[in-house]
Short mmCIF file of C-alpha atoms in Angstrom, two decimals:
data_model
loop_
_atom_site.label_atom_id
_atom_site.label_comp_id
_atom_site.label_asym_id
_atom_site.label_seq_id
_atom_site.Cartn_x
_atom_site.Cartn_y
_atom_site.Cartn_z
CA MET N 202 9.13 -41.57 18.07
CA GLY N 203 10.43 -38.57 16.39
CA GLY N 204 9.97 -36.95 13.14
CA ASP N 205 9.86 -33.89 11.63
CA PHE N 206 6.54 -32.26 10.42
CA LEU N 207 5.61 -29.66 8.24
CA SER N 208 4.12 -26.16 9.18
CA ILE N 209 1.74 -25.93 6.84
CA PHE N 210 -0.74 -22.90 6.71
CA LYS N 211 -4.42 -21.80 4.29
CA THR N 212 -4.23 -18.05 3.60
CA ARG N 213 -5.53 -15.59 1.43
CA ALA N 214 -2.87 -13.29 0.23
CA VAL N 215 -1.79 -10.82 -2.96
CA VAL N 216 1.23 -11.70 -4.80
CA ILE N 217 3.37 -8.21 -4.22
CA LYS N 218 6.34 -9.35 -5.25
CA THR N 219 8.14 -11.51 -7.82
CA GLN N 220 11.69 -12.99 -9.28
CA ASP N 221 12.64 -15.50 -11.73
CA ILE N 222 15.29 -18.06 -10.66
CA LYS N 223 16.41 -21.29 -12.16
CA GLU N 224 14.71 -22.36 -15.38
CA SER N 225 11.11 -22.90 -14.48
CA ASP N 226 11.01 -21.63 -10.64
CA LYS N 227 9.85 -18.09 -9.37
CA LEU N 228 10.42 -16.33 -5.97
CA VAL N 229 7.23 -14.79 -5.13
CA TRP N 230 6.47 -12.45 -1.74
CA LEU N 231 3.10 -12.77 -0.97
CA PHE N 232 1.17 -10.56 1.58
CA SER N 233 -0.98 -12.31 3.36
CA GLU N 234 -4.01 -12.38 5.27
CA LYS N 235 -2.87 -14.75 8.06
CA LEU N 236 0.92 -14.73 7.65
CA GLY N 237 1.81 -11.02 6.90
CA LYS N 238 4.52 -10.46 4.38
CA ILE N 239 6.37 -13.78 3.42
CA SER N 240 9.14 -15.13 0.79
CA THR N 241 7.98 -17.87 -1.24
CA ILE N 242 9.21 -20.33 -3.67
CA ALA N 243 6.62 -21.49 -6.57
CA LYS N 244 8.48 -24.51 -8.11
CA GLY N 245 7.67 -24.83 -12.22
CA SER N 246 5.66 -21.50 -12.54
CA LYS N 247 7.02 -20.01 -14.72
CA LYS N 248 5.58 -22.64 -17.32
CA SER N 249 2.10 -21.92 -18.36
CA SER N 250 1.15 -25.25 -18.00
CA ASN N 251 1.84 -25.19 -14.19
CA LYS N 252 -1.19 -25.32 -11.70
CA LEU N 253 0.33 -22.55 -9.82
CA PHE N 254 1.21 -20.00 -12.87
CA THR N 255 -2.04 -17.68 -12.93
CA SER N 256 -1.81 -17.46 -9.21
CA THR N 257 1.43 -16.33 -9.07
CA LEU N 258 1.53 -13.98 -11.30
CA GLN N 259 2.12 -9.90 -10.30
CA PHE N 260 -0.95 -8.65 -8.28
CA SER N 261 -2.47 -12.13 -8.41
CA TYR N 262 -5.04 -12.60 -5.55
CA GLY N 263 -6.06 -16.01 -4.50
CA ASP N 264 -6.14 -18.80 -1.67
CA TYR N 265 -2.45 -20.23 -0.98
CA VAL N 266 -1.41 -23.32 0.82
CA VAL N 267 1.95 -23.08 1.73
CA TYR N 268 4.63 -24.95 4.26
CA LYS N 269 8.10 -23.47 6.15
CA GLY N 270 11.01 -24.88 4.49
CA LYS N 271 14.51 -24.39 5.62
CA SER N 272 14.51 -20.52 4.56
CA LEU N 273 11.24 -20.11 2.45
CA TYR N 274 7.59 -20.61 2.47
CA VAL N 275 7.10 -23.46 -0.62
CA ILE N 276 3.74 -22.85 -2.35
CA ASN N 277 2.16 -26.06 -2.33
CA GLU N 278 -1.51 -25.33 -4.29
CA SER N 279 -3.10 -22.16 -4.83
CA THR N 280 -6.14 -20.97 -6.26
CA ALA N 281 -6.86 -17.69 -7.50
CA ILE N 282 -9.52 -15.48 -6.87
CA ASP N 283 -8.62 -12.80 -9.05
CA SER N 284 -5.59 -12.24 -11.45
CA PHE N 285 -5.92 -8.73 -11.67
CA GLN N 286 -3.66 -8.96 -14.76
CA GLU N 287 -5.68 -6.01 -16.45
CA LEU N 288 -3.75 -3.88 -14.59
CA LEU N 289 -0.66 -4.63 -16.25
CA ASN N 290 -2.08 -3.22 -19.74
CA ASP N 291 -2.45 0.46 -18.21
CA LEU N 292 0.31 2.35 -17.45
CA ASP N 293 -1.48 4.10 -14.59
CA LYS N 294 -2.76 1.30 -13.28
CA LEU N 295 0.35 -0.82 -13.50
CA THR N 296 2.46 2.13 -11.93
CA TYR N 297 0.10 2.82 -8.77
CA ALA N 298 -0.72 -0.82 -8.15
CA SER N 299 3.26 -1.66 -8.20
CA TYR N 300 3.35 1.49 -5.82
CA PHE N 301 0.69 0.29 -3.49
CA CYS N 302 2.74 -3.04 -3.21
CA GLU N 303 5.84 -1.28 -2.49
CA ILE N 304 4.11 0.49 0.25
CA ILE N 305 3.05 -3.19 1.68
CA ASP N 306 6.84 -4.26 1.29
CA ILE N 307 8.69 -0.90 2.98
CA SER N 308 6.19 -1.23 5.60
CA MET N 309 5.97 -4.40 7.21
CA GLN N 310 8.45 -6.59 8.54
CA ASP N 311 8.02 -10.34 7.30
CA GLU N 312 5.78 -12.64 9.02
CA GLU N 313 3.78 -9.53 10.51
CA SER N 314 0.19 -10.33 10.02
CA ASN N 315 -2.22 -6.86 9.24
CA ARG N 316 -5.35 -7.97 8.12
CA GLU N 317 -6.28 -4.18 7.92
CA LEU N 318 -3.87 -3.16 5.92
CA PHE N 319 -4.52 -6.47 3.77
CA LYS N 320 -8.09 -5.31 3.44
CA LEU N 321 -6.92 -2.03 2.33
CA LEU N 322 -4.60 -3.29 -0.52
CA ILE N 323 -7.52 -5.62 -1.94
CA THR N 324 -9.97 -2.65 -1.90
CA ALA N 325 -7.30 -0.08 -3.85
CA PHE N 326 -7.13 -3.18 -6.33
CA TYR N 327 -10.71 -3.56 -6.92
CA PHE N 328 -11.18 0.14 -7.42
CA LEU N 329 -8.10 0.44 -9.95
CA LYS N 330 -9.74 -2.56 -11.65
CA ASN N 331 -12.63 -1.32 -11.83
CA LYS N 332 -12.42 2.66 -12.78
CA VAL N 333 -15.02 4.10 -10.67
CA VAL N 334 -12.50 6.28 -8.65
CA ASP N 335 -9.91 9.27 -9.35
CA ILE N 336 -6.89 7.26 -9.36
CA GLU N 337 -4.88 10.31 -7.75
CA ILE N 338 -7.59 10.49 -5.18
CA LEU N 339 -7.23 6.91 -4.13
CA ALA N 340 -3.77 7.01 -4.01
CA ARG N 341 -3.61 9.87 -1.76
CA ALA N 342 -6.32 7.99 0.46
CA PHE N 343 -4.09 4.72 0.62
CA GLU N 344 -0.89 6.44 1.73
CA ILE N 345 -3.10 8.44 4.91
CA LYS N 346 -4.57 4.73 5.75
CA ALA N 347 -1.45 2.94 5.44
CA LEU N 348 0.56 5.53 7.75
CA GLN N 349 -2.66 5.42 9.92
CA ILE N 350 -2.37 1.57 10.27
CA THR N 351 1.42 1.32 10.27
CA GLY N 352 1.88 3.60 13.40
CA TYR N 353 2.80 7.10 11.31
CA GLY N 354 -0.50 8.56 10.98
CA PHE N 355 -0.85 12.29 11.81
CA ASN N 356 -2.87 14.38 13.68
CA LEU N 357 -5.04 17.20 11.70
CA GLU N 358 -7.88 17.72 14.90
CA HIS N 359 -5.63 19.00 17.30
CA CYS N 360 -2.54 21.21 17.45
CA CYS N 361 0.67 19.11 17.89
CA MET N 362 1.94 22.27 20.09
CA CYS N 363 -0.64 23.07 22.42
CA ARG N 364 -3.17 20.50 22.12
CA LYS N 365 -5.92 22.98 20.88
CA LYS N 366 -8.57 22.12 18.62
CA ILE N 367 -8.03 23.33 15.33
CA ASN N 368 -11.04 23.70 12.99
CA THR N 369 -9.00 24.75 9.61
CA SER N 370 -4.92 25.62 9.42
CA ASN N 371 -2.32 26.22 6.68
CA TYR N 372 0.52 23.96 8.17
CA ILE N 373 1.36 21.00 8.64
CA SER N 374 4.39 19.51 11.22
CA LEU N 375 6.29 17.29 9.78
CA GLN N 376 8.89 16.95 13.14
CA TYR N 377 5.27 16.34 15.29
CA SER N 378 3.09 14.73 12.27
CA GLY N 379 0.50 16.96 12.82
CA GLY N 380 -1.46 20.28 12.24
CA ILE N 381 -0.20 23.49 14.05
CA CYS N 382 -2.40 26.04 14.75
CA ASN N 383 -2.64 29.39 13.92
CA GLU N 384 -1.37 30.91 17.31
CA CYS N 385 1.69 28.88 17.50
CA ALA N 386 5.14 28.92 16.08
CA LYS N 387 5.25 27.25 12.59
CA VAL N 388 8.43 25.29 12.16
CA ASN N 389 9.78 22.12 10.10
CA GLY N 390 7.19 21.63 8.23
CA ILE N 391 4.80 22.48 5.22
CA ASN N 392 2.31 25.08 4.42
CA VAL N 393 -1.03 24.12 2.69
CA SER N 394 -4.08 26.11 1.43
CA TYR N 395 -6.96 25.52 3.96
CA PRO N 396 -8.95 23.69 1.34
CA ALA N 397 -6.01 21.39 0.96
CA TYR N 398 -5.80 20.83 4.74
CA ASN N 399 -9.58 20.21 4.97
CA ALA N 400 -9.25 17.77 2.21
CA LEU N 401 -6.31 15.74 4.45
CA LYS N 402 -8.53 15.72 7.43
CA TYR N 403 -11.62 14.40 5.56
CA LEU N 404 -9.74 11.69 3.59
CA SER N 405 -8.17 10.74 7.61
CA LYS N 406 -11.64 9.88 8.87
CA ILE N 407 -13.39 8.17 5.80
CA PRO N 408 -12.95 4.46 5.26
CA LEU N 409 -10.96 3.56 1.63
CA GLU N 410 -14.78 2.29 0.50
CA ASN N 411 -16.12 5.79 0.55
CA VAL N 412 -13.22 7.46 -1.80
CA TYR N 413 -15.44 7.11 -4.95
CA ARG N 414 -17.48 9.94 -3.50
CA VAL N 415 -14.74 12.55 -3.23
CA ASN N 416 -13.98 15.29 -5.73
CA LEU N 417 -10.93 17.60 -5.58
CA SER N 418 -9.41 20.01 -7.87
CA LYS N 419 -6.09 19.33 -9.55
CA GLU N 420 -4.40 22.21 -7.59
CA ILE N 421 -5.51 20.19 -4.15
CA LYS N 422 -4.51 16.97 -5.56
CA ASP N 423 -0.97 18.14 -6.12
CA GLU N 424 -0.55 20.02 -2.37
CA LEU N 425 -1.97 16.55 -0.99
CA TYR N 426 0.61 14.95 -3.05
CA LYS N 427 3.58 16.94 -2.23
CA VAL N 428 2.97 16.53 1.63
CA LEU N 429 2.17 12.61 1.42
CA PHE N 430 5.14 12.12 -0.25
CA GLN N 431 6.91 13.80 2.79
CA PHE N 432 5.45 11.35 5.17
CA ILE N 433 5.85 8.81 2.84
CA ASP N 434 9.33 9.53 2.40
CA GLN N 435 10.18 10.18 6.41
CA SER N 436 8.10 7.21 7.81
CA TYR N 437 9.74 3.89 6.37
CA PHE N 438 13.14 2.24 6.09
CA ARG N 439 13.69 3.54 2.45
CA ARG N 440 11.70 5.97 -0.42
CA PRO N 441 9.45 3.67 -2.41
CA LYS N 442 11.13 3.57 -6.09
CA SER N 443 7.75 3.75 -7.41
CA LEU N 444 7.51 7.43 -6.36
CA ASP N 445 10.10 8.39 -9.30
CA ILE N 446 7.61 7.05 -12.04
CA LEU N 447 4.73 8.71 -10.21
CA ASN N 448 6.77 11.68 -9.95
CA CYS N 449 7.31 11.25 -13.80
CA LEU N 450 3.56 10.72 -14.16
CA THR N 451 2.19 13.63 -12.37
CA LYS N 452 5.32 15.96 -14.53
CA PHE N 453 3.40 14.82 -18.14
CA GLU N 454 -0.30 15.18 -17.06
#
């Protein structure tokens, strides 16, 4: 006996991107705990009466049952855990949540599972929702952790040139992805203040869950933004479009 069998999967996931198609259907890009980033179709989900409506809204987090179609996954069932729709009502939260989702989108290949990165995104969303952390510090910590998890972390503990342990420095090499000690030649990198260097090193060590304890001056936050902007820009296949909006927000603050 023969026949076609559907491959059905149940996984937790976050909606990182959507696109309306046809009259009532949507393309929904999920970043899932088990399957990684997947492209799905949610039939009828544009209608508010549809059972998939809430769980296929942008930023929604929930449990999803999907099966593999010819070219896309199809969402068969879903249960929202948290729709995170309050993030849409605040420009800063909306912009940063969109930016976090875009980092996921550009850093991950399709169907490449990464539970650590999935946990990072969920943690960041709850911080945004509950307003318990400086949003700029959260963003910088998220960038650092995402770079580390996806293989683009930088070494601030030892000099990238001579491998000597660095107590503190004021120079970070983009070419070698790390700090340069005061004795070695400083080429193709960024000058930073000693406090900014130490802040980057500290944020690299602590889990994202502890970022609410961190306080930084505006000057240091601006320095971290410039450094991480360049690392993000050079590490992934395209520059996040959300960075342009973040640039505008930063200028008007």
